PDB file of C-alpha atoms in Angstrom:
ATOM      1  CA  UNK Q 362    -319.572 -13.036-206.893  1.00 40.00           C
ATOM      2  CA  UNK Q 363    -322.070 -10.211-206.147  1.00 47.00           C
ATOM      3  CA  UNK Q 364    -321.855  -7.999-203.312  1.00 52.00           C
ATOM      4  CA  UNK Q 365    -324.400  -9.923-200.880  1.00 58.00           C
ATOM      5  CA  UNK Q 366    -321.678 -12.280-200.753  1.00 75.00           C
ATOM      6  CA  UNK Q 367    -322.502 -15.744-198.800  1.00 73.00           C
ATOM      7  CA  UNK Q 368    -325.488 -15.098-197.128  1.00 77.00           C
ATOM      8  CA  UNK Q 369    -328.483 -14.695-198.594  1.00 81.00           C
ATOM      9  CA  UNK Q 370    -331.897 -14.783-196.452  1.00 77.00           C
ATOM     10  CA  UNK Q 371    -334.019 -17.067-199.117  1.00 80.00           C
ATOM     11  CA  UNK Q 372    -331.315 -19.686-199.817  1.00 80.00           C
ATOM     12  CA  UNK Q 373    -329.103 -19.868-196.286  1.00 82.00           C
ATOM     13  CA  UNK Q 374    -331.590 -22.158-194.144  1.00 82.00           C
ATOM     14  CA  UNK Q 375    -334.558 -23.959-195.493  1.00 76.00           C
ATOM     15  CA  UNK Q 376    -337.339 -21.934-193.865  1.00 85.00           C
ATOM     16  CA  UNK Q 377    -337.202 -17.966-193.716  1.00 89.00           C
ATOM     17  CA  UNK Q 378    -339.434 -17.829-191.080  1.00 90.00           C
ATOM     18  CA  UNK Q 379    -337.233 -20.352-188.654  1.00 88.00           C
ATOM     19  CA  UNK Q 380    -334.064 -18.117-190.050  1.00 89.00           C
ATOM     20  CA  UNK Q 381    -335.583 -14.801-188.874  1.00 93.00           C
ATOM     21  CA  UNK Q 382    -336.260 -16.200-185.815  1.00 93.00           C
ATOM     22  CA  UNK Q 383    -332.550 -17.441-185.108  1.00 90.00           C
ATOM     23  CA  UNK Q 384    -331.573 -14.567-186.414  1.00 93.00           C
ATOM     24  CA  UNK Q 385    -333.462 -12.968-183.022  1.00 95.00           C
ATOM     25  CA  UNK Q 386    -331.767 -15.376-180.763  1.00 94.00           C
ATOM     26  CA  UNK Q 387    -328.453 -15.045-181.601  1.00 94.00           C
ATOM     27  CA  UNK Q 388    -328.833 -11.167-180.688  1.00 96.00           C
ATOM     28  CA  UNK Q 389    -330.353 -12.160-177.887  1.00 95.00           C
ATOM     29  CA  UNK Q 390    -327.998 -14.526-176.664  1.00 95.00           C
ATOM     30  CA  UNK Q 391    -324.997 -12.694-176.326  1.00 95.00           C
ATOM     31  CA  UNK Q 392    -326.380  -9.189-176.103  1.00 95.00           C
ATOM     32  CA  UNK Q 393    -325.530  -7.912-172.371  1.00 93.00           C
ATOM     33  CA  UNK Q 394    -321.847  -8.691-172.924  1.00 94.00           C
ATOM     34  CA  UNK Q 395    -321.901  -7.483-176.017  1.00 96.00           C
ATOM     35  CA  UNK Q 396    -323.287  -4.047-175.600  1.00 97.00           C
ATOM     36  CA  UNK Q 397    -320.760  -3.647-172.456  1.00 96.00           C
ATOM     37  CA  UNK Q 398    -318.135  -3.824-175.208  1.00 96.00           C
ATOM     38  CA  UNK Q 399    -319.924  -1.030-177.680  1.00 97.00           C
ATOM     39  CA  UNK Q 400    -319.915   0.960-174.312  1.00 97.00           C
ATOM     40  CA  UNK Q 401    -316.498   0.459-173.279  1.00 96.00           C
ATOM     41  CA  UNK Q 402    -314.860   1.451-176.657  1.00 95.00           C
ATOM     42  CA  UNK Q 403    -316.796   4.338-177.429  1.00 96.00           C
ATOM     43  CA  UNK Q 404    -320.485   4.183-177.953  1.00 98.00           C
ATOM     44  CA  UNK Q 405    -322.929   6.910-176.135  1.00 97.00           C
ATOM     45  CA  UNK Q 406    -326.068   8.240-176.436  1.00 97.00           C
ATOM     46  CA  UNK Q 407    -326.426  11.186-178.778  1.00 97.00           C
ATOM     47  CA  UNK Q 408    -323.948   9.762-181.218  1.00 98.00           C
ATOM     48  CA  UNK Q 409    -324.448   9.245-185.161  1.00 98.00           C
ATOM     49  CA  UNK Q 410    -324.590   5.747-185.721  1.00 98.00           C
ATOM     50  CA  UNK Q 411    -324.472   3.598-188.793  1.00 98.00           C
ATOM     51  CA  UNK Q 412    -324.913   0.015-188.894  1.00 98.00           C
ATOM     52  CA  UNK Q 413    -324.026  -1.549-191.868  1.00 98.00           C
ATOM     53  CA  UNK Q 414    -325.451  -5.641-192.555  1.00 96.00           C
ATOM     54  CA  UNK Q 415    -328.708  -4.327-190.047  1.00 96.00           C
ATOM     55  CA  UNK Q 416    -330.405  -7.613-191.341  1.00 95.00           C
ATOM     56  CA  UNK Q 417    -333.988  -7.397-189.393  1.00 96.00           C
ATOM     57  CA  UNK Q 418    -333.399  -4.706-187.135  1.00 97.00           C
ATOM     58  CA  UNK Q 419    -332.776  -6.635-184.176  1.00 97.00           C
ATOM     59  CA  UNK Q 420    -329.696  -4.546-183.225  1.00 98.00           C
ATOM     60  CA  UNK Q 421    -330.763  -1.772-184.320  1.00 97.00           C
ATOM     61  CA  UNK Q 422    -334.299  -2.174-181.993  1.00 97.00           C
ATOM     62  CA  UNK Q 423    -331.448  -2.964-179.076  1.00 97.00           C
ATOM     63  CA  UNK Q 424    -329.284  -0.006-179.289  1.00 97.00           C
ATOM     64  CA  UNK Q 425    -332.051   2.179-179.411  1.00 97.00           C
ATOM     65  CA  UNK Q 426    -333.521   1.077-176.570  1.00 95.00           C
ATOM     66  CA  UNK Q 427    -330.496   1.429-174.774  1.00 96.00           C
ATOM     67  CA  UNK Q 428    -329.303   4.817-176.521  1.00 97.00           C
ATOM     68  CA  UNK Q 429    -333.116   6.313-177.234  1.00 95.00           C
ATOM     69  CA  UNK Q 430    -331.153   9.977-178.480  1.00 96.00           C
ATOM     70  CA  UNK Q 431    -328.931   8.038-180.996  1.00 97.00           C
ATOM     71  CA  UNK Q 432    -329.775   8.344-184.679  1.00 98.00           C
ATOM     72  CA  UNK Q 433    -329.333   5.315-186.961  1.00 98.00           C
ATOM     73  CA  UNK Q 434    -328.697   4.528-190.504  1.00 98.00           C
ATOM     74  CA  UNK Q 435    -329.297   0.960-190.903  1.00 98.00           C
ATOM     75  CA  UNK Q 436    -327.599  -0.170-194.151  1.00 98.00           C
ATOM     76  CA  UNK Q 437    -328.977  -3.616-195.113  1.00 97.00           C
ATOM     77  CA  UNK Q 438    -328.308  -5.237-199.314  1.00 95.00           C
ATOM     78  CA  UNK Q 439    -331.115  -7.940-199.030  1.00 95.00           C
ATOM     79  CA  UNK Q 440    -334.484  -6.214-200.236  1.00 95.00           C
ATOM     80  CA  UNK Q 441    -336.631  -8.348-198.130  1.00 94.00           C
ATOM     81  CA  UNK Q 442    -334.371  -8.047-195.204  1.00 96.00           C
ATOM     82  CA  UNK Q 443    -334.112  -4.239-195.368  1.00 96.00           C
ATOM     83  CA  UNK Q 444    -338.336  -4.286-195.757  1.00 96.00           C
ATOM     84  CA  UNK Q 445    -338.751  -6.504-192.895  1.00 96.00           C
ATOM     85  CA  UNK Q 446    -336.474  -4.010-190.549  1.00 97.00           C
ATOM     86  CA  UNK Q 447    -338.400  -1.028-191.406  1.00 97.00           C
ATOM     87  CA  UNK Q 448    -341.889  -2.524-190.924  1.00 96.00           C
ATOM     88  CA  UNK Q 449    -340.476  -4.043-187.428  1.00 96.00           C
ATOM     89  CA  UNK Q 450    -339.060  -1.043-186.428  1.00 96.00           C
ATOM     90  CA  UNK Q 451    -342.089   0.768-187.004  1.00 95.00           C
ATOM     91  CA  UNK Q 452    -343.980  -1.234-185.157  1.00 95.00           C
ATOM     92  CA  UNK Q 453    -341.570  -0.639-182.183  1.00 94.00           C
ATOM     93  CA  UNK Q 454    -342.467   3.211-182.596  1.00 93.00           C
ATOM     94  CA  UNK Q 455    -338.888   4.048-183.341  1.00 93.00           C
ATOM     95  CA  UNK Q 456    -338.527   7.185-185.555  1.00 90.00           C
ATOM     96  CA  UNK Q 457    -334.826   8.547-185.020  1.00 94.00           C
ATOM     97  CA  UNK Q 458    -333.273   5.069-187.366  1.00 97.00           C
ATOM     98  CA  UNK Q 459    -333.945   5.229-191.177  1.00 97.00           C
ATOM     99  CA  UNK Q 460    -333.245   1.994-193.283  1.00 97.00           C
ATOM    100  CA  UNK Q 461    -331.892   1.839-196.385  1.00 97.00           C
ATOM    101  CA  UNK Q 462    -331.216  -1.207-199.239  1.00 97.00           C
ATOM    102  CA  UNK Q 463    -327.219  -0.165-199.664  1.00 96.00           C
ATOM    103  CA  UNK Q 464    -324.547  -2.636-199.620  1.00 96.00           C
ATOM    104  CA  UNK Q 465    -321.434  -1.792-197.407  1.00 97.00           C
ATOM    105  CA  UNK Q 466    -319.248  -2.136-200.397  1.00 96.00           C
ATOM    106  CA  UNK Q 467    -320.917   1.021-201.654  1.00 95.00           C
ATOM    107  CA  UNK Q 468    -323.316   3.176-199.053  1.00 96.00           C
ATOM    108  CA  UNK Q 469    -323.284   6.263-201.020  1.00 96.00           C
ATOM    109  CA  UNK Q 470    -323.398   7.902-197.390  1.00 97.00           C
ATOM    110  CA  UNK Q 471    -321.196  11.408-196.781  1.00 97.00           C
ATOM    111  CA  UNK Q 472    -317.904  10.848-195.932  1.00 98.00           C
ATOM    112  CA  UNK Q 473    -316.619  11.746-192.489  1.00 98.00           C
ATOM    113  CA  UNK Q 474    -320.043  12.127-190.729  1.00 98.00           C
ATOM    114  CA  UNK Q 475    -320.965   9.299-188.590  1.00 98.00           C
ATOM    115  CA  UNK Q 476    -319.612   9.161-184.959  1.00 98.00           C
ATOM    116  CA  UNK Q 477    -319.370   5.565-184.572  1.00 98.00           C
ATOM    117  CA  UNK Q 478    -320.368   2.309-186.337  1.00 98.00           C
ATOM    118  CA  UNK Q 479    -321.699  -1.303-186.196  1.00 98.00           C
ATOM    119  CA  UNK Q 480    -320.896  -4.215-188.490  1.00 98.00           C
ATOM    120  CA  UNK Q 481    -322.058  -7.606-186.933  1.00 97.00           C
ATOM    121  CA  UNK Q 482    -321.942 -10.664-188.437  1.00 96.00           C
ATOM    122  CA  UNK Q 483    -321.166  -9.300-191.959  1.00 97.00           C
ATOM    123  CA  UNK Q 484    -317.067  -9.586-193.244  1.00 97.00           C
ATOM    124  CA  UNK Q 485    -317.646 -13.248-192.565  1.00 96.00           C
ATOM    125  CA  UNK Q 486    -319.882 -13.138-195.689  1.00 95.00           C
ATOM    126  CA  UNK Q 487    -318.265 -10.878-198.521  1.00 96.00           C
ATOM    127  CA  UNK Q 488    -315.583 -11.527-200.521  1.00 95.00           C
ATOM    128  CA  UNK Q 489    -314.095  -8.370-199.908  1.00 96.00           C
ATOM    129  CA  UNK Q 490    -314.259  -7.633-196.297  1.00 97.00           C
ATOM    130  CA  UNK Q 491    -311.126  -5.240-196.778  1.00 98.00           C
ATOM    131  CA  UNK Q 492    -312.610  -2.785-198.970  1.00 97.00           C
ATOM    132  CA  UNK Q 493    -315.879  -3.074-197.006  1.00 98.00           C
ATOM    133  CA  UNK Q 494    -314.034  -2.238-193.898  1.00 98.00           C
ATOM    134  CA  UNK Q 495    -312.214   0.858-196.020  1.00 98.00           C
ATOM    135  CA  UNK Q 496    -316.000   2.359-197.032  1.00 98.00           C
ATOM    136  CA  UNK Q 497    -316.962   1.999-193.107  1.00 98.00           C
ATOM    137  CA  UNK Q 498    -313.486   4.283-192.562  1.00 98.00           C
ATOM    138  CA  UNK Q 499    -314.573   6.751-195.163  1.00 98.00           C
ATOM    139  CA  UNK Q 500    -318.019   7.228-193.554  1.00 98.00           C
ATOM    140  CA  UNK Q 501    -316.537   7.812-189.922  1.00 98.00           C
ATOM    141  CA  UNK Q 502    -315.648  10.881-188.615  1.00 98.00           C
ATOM    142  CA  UNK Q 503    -312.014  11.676-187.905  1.00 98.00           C
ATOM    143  CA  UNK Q 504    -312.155  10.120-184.884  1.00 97.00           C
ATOM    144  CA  UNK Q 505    -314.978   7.700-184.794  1.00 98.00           C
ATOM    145  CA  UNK Q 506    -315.341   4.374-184.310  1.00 98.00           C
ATOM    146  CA  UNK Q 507    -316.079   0.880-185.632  1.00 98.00           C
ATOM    147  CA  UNK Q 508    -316.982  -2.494-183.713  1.00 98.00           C
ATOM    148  CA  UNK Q 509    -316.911  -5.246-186.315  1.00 98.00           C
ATOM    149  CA  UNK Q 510    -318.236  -8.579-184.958  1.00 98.00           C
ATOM    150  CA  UNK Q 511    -317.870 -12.366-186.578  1.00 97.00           C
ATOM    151  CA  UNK Q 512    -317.836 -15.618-185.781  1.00 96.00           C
ATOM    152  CA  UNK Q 513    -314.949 -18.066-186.265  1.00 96.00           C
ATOM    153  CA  UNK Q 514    -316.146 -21.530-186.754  1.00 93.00           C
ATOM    154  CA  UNK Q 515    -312.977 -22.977-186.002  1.00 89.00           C
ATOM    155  CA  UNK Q 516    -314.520 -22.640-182.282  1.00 84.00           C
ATOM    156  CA  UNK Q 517    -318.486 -22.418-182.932  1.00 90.00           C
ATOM    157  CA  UNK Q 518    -320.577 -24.565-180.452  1.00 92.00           C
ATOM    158  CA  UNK Q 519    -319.160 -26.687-177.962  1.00 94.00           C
ATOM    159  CA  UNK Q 520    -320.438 -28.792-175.431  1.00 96.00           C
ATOM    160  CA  UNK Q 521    -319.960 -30.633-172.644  1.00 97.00           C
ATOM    161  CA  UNK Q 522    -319.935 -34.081-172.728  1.00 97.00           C
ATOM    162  CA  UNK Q 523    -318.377 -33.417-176.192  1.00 96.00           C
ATOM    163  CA  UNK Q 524    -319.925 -34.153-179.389  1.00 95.00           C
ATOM    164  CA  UNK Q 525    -317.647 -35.094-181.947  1.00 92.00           C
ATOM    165  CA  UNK Q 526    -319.756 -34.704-185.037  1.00 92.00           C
ATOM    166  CA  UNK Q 527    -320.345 -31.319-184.364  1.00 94.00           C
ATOM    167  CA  UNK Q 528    -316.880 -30.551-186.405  1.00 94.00           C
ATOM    168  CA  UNK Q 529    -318.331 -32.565-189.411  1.00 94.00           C
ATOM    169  CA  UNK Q 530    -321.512 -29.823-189.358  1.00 95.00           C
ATOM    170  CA  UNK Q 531    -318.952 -26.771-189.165  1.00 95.00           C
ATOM    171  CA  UNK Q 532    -316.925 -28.627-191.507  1.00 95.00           C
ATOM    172  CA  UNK Q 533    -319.808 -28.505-194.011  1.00 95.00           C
ATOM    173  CA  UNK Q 534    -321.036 -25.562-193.206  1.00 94.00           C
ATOM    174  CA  UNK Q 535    -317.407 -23.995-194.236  1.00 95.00           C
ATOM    175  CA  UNK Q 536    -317.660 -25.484-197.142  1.00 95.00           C
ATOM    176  CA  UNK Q 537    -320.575 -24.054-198.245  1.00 94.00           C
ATOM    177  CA  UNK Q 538    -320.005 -20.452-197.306  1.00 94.00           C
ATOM    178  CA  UNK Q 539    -316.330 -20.655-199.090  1.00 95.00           C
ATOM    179  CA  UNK Q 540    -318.306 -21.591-202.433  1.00 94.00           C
ATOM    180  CA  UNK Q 541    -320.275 -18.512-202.038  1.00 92.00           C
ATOM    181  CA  UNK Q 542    -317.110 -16.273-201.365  1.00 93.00           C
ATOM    182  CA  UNK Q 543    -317.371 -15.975-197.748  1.00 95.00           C
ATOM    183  CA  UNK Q 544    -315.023 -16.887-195.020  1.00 96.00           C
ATOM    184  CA  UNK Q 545    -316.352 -18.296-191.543  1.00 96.00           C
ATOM    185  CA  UNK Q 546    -313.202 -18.544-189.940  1.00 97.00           C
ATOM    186  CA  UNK Q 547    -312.461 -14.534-190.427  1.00 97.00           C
ATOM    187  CA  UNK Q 548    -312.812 -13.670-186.710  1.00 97.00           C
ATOM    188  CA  UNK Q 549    -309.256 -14.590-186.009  1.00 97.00           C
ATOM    189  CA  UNK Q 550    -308.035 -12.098-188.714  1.00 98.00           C
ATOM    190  CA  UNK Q 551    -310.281  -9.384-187.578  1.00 98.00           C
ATOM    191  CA  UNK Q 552    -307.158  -7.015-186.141  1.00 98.00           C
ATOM    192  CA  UNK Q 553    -305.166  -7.640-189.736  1.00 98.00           C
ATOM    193  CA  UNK Q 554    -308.124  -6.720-191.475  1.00 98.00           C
ATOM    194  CA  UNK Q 555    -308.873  -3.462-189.761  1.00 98.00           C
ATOM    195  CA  UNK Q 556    -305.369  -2.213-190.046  1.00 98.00           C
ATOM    196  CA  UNK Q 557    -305.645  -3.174-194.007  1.00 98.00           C
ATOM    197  CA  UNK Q 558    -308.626  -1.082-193.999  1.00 98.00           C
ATOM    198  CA  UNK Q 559    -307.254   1.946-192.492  1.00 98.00           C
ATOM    199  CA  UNK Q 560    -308.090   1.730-188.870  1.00 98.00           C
ATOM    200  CA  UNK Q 561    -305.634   2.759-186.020  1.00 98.00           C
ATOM    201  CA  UNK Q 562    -305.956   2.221-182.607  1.00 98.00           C
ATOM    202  CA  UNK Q 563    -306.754  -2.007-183.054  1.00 98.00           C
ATOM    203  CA  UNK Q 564    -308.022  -3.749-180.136  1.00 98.00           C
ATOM    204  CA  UNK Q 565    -309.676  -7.237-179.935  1.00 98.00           C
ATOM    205  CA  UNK Q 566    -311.726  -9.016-177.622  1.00 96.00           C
ATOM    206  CA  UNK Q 567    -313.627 -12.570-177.182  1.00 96.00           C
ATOM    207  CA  UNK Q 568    -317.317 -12.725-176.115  1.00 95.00           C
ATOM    208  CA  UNK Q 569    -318.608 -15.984-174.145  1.00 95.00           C
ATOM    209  CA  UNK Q 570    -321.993 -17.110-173.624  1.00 96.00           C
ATOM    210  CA  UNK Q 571    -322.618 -20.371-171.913  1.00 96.00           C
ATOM    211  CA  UNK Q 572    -325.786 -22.411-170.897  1.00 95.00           C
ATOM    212  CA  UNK Q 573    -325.093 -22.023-167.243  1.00 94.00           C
ATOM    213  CA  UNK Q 574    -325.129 -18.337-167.531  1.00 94.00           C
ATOM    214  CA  UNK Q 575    -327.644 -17.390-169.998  1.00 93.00           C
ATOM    215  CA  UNK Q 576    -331.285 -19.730-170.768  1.00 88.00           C
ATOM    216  CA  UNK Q 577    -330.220 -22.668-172.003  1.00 91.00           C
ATOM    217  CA  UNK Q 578    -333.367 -22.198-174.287  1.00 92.00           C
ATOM    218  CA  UNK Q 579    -331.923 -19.246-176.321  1.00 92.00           C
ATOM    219  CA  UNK Q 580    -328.971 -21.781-177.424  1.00 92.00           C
ATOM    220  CA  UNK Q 581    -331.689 -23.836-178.852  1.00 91.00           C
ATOM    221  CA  UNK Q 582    -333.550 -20.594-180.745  1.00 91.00           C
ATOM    222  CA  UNK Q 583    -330.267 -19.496-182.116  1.00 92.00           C
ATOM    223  CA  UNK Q 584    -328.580 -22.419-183.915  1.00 87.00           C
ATOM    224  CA  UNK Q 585    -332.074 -23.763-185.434  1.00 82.00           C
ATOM    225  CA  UNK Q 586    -332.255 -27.183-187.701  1.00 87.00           C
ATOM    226  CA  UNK Q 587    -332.943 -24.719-190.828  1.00 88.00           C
ATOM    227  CA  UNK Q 588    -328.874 -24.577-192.009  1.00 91.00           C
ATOM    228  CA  UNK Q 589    -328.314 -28.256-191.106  1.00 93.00           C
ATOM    229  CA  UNK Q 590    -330.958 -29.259-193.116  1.00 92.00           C
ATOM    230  CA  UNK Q 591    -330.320 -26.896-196.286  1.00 92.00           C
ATOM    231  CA  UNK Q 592    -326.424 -28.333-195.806  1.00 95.00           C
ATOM    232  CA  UNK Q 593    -327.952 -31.496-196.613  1.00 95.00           C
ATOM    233  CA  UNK Q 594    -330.102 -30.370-199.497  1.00 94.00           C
ATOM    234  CA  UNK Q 595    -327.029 -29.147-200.862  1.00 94.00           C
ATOM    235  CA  UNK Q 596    -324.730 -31.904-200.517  1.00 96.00           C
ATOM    236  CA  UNK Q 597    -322.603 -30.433-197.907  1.00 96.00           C
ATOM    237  CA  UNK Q 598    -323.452 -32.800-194.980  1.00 95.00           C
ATOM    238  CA  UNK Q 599    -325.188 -36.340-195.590  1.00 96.00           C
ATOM    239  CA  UNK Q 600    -328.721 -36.851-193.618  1.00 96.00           C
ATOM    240  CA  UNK Q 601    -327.269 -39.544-192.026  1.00 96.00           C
ATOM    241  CA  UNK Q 602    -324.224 -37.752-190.792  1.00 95.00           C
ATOM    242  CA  UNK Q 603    -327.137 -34.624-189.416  1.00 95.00           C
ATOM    243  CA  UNK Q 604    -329.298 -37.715-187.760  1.00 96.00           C
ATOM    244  CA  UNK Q 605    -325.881 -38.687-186.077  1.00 96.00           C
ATOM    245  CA  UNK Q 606    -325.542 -35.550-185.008  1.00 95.00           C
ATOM    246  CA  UNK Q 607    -329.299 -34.504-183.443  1.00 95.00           C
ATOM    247  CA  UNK Q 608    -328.847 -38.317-181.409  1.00 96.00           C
ATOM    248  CA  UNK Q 609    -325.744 -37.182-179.946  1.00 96.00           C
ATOM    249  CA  UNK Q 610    -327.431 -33.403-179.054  1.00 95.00           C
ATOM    250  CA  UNK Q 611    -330.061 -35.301-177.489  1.00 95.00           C
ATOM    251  CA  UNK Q 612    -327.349 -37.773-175.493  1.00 97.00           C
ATOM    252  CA  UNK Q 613    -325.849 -34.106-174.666  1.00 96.00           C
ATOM    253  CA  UNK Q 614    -328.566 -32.593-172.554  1.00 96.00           C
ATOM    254  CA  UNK Q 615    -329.657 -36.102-171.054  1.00 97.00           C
ATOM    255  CA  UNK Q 616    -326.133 -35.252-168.988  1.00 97.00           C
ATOM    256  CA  UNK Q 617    -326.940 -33.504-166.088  1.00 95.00           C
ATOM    257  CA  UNK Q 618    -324.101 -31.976-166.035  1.00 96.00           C
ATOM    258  CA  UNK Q 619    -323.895 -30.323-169.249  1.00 97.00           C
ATOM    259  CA  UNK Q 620    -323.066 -26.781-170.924  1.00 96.00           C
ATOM    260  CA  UNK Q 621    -322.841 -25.258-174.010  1.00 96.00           C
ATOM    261  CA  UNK Q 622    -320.689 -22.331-174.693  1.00 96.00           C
ATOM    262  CA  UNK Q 623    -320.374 -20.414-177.880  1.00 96.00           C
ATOM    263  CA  UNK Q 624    -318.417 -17.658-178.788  1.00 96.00           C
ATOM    264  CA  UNK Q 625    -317.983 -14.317-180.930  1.00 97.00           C
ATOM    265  CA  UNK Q 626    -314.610 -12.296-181.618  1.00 97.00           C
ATOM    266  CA  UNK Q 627    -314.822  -8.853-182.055  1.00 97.00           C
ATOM    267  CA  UNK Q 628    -312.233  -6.261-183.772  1.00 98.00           C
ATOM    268  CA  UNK Q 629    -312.320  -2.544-182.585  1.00 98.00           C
ATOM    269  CA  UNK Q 630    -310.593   0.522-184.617  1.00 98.00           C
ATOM    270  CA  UNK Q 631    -310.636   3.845-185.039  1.00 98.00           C
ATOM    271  CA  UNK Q 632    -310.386   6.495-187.511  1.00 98.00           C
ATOM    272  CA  UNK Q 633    -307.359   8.863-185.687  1.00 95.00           C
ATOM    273  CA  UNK Q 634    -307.838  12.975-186.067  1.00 83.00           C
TER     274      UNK Q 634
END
């Protein structure tokens, strides 16, 4: 298994265009809550930041909008991904990030000199997440800290009226990420793996967002037909079965009572003095 792990940006969803896109959304879609919890454990302007799996830049574009005296170092493996964020975040006229093509198994960054970091969406895809979360440690000051976030797919989507064959898709999807080496359900071990890794201080909390809060619409950007589809073209998940499963969507929102929530777990540490 090589360090990317199980997500790769040309073979994940059958369109990279539609993937970057989602890829948006789902910032996008849980951001506000989200950055409330970077605040609350830690995060200021000023600091040192590294964020390592930066994928496009779309975090790295929110932060600093936020935090416009921060300074990041976007780490990002996938050579296309790492180009896209640095043409993107040109274009945004930010100057105080630079981005380079690292993995987090290996950043070659100084030890002990970043204030506080950012891994989102990224143990979930390496077969290693331990000794990934052990070279975020080394790279943190004595006291600095890390936000890790992931998903769990135990609990992915879920709607009201309920669709059943939405557990078949996560099913499948599972699947396919545990050939590559990943592990979509790591959100619930997020605490053990931090402690493995060296961090102190553990905390752990649960992010919501739900249709009746946020645009319904952004729900729609950020799951996307490109991963169903390549799930079929794999074997994963039949085209009958992903038919089944767009008729009952459809049946969902015809409700006019319906919501869907969708959730994120994230694991806090830091590195004590």
């Amino acid at each position: 298994m090589n360090q990317q792990g199980s997500y790769q940006i040309n073979t994940i969803s059958s369109c990279v265009e539609a993937e970057i896109s989602r890829l948006k959304a789902q910032v996008e879609l849980f951001w506000d809550k989200e950055f409330k919890h970077y605040i609350e454990f830690g995060l200021s302007d000023g600091m040192l930041i590294a964020e390592l799996g930066s994928g496009p830049g779309f975090v790295t574009e929110k932060i600093l909008g936020r935090l416009p005296n921060t300074k990041i170092t976007a780490i990002e493996i996938d050579p296309f991904l790492a180009d896209y964020a640095r043409k993107y975040l040109s274009q945004k006229k930010f100057s105080q990030v630079e981005v380079l093509q690292k993995s987090i198994m290996q950043t070659g960054l100084a030890e002990n000199f970043f204030d506080f970091a950012v891994i989102r969406l990224v143990l979930e895809h390496l077969p290693d997440p331990v000794n990934a979360v052990r070279e975020v440690f080394r790279i943190l000051k004595p006291g600095g800290k890390a936000i890790f976030v992931d998903n769990d797919f135990e609990m992915h989507i879920m709607t009201y009226p309920n669709i059943l064959e939405l557990r078949e898709l996560y099913d499948a999807y599972c699947r396919s990420r545990y050939a590559e080496g990943g592990n979509p359900k790591i959100g619930r071990e997020l605490p053990n793996i931090l402690k493995r890794g060296g961090f102190s201080k553990v905390d752990f909390e649960i992010i919501n967002a739900h249709s009746e809060i946020v645009c319904e619409e952004i729900f729609f950007k950020s799951e996307g037909i490109g991963i169903p589809v390549k799930l079929v073209q794999d074997g994963f998940l039949s085209s009958k079965s992903l038919g089944k499963i767009s008729m009952e969507w459809r049946n969902m929102l015809k409700d006019e009572n319906h919501s869907i929530l969708r959730q994120l777990y994230i694991g806090i540490g830091e590195k004590l003095v």
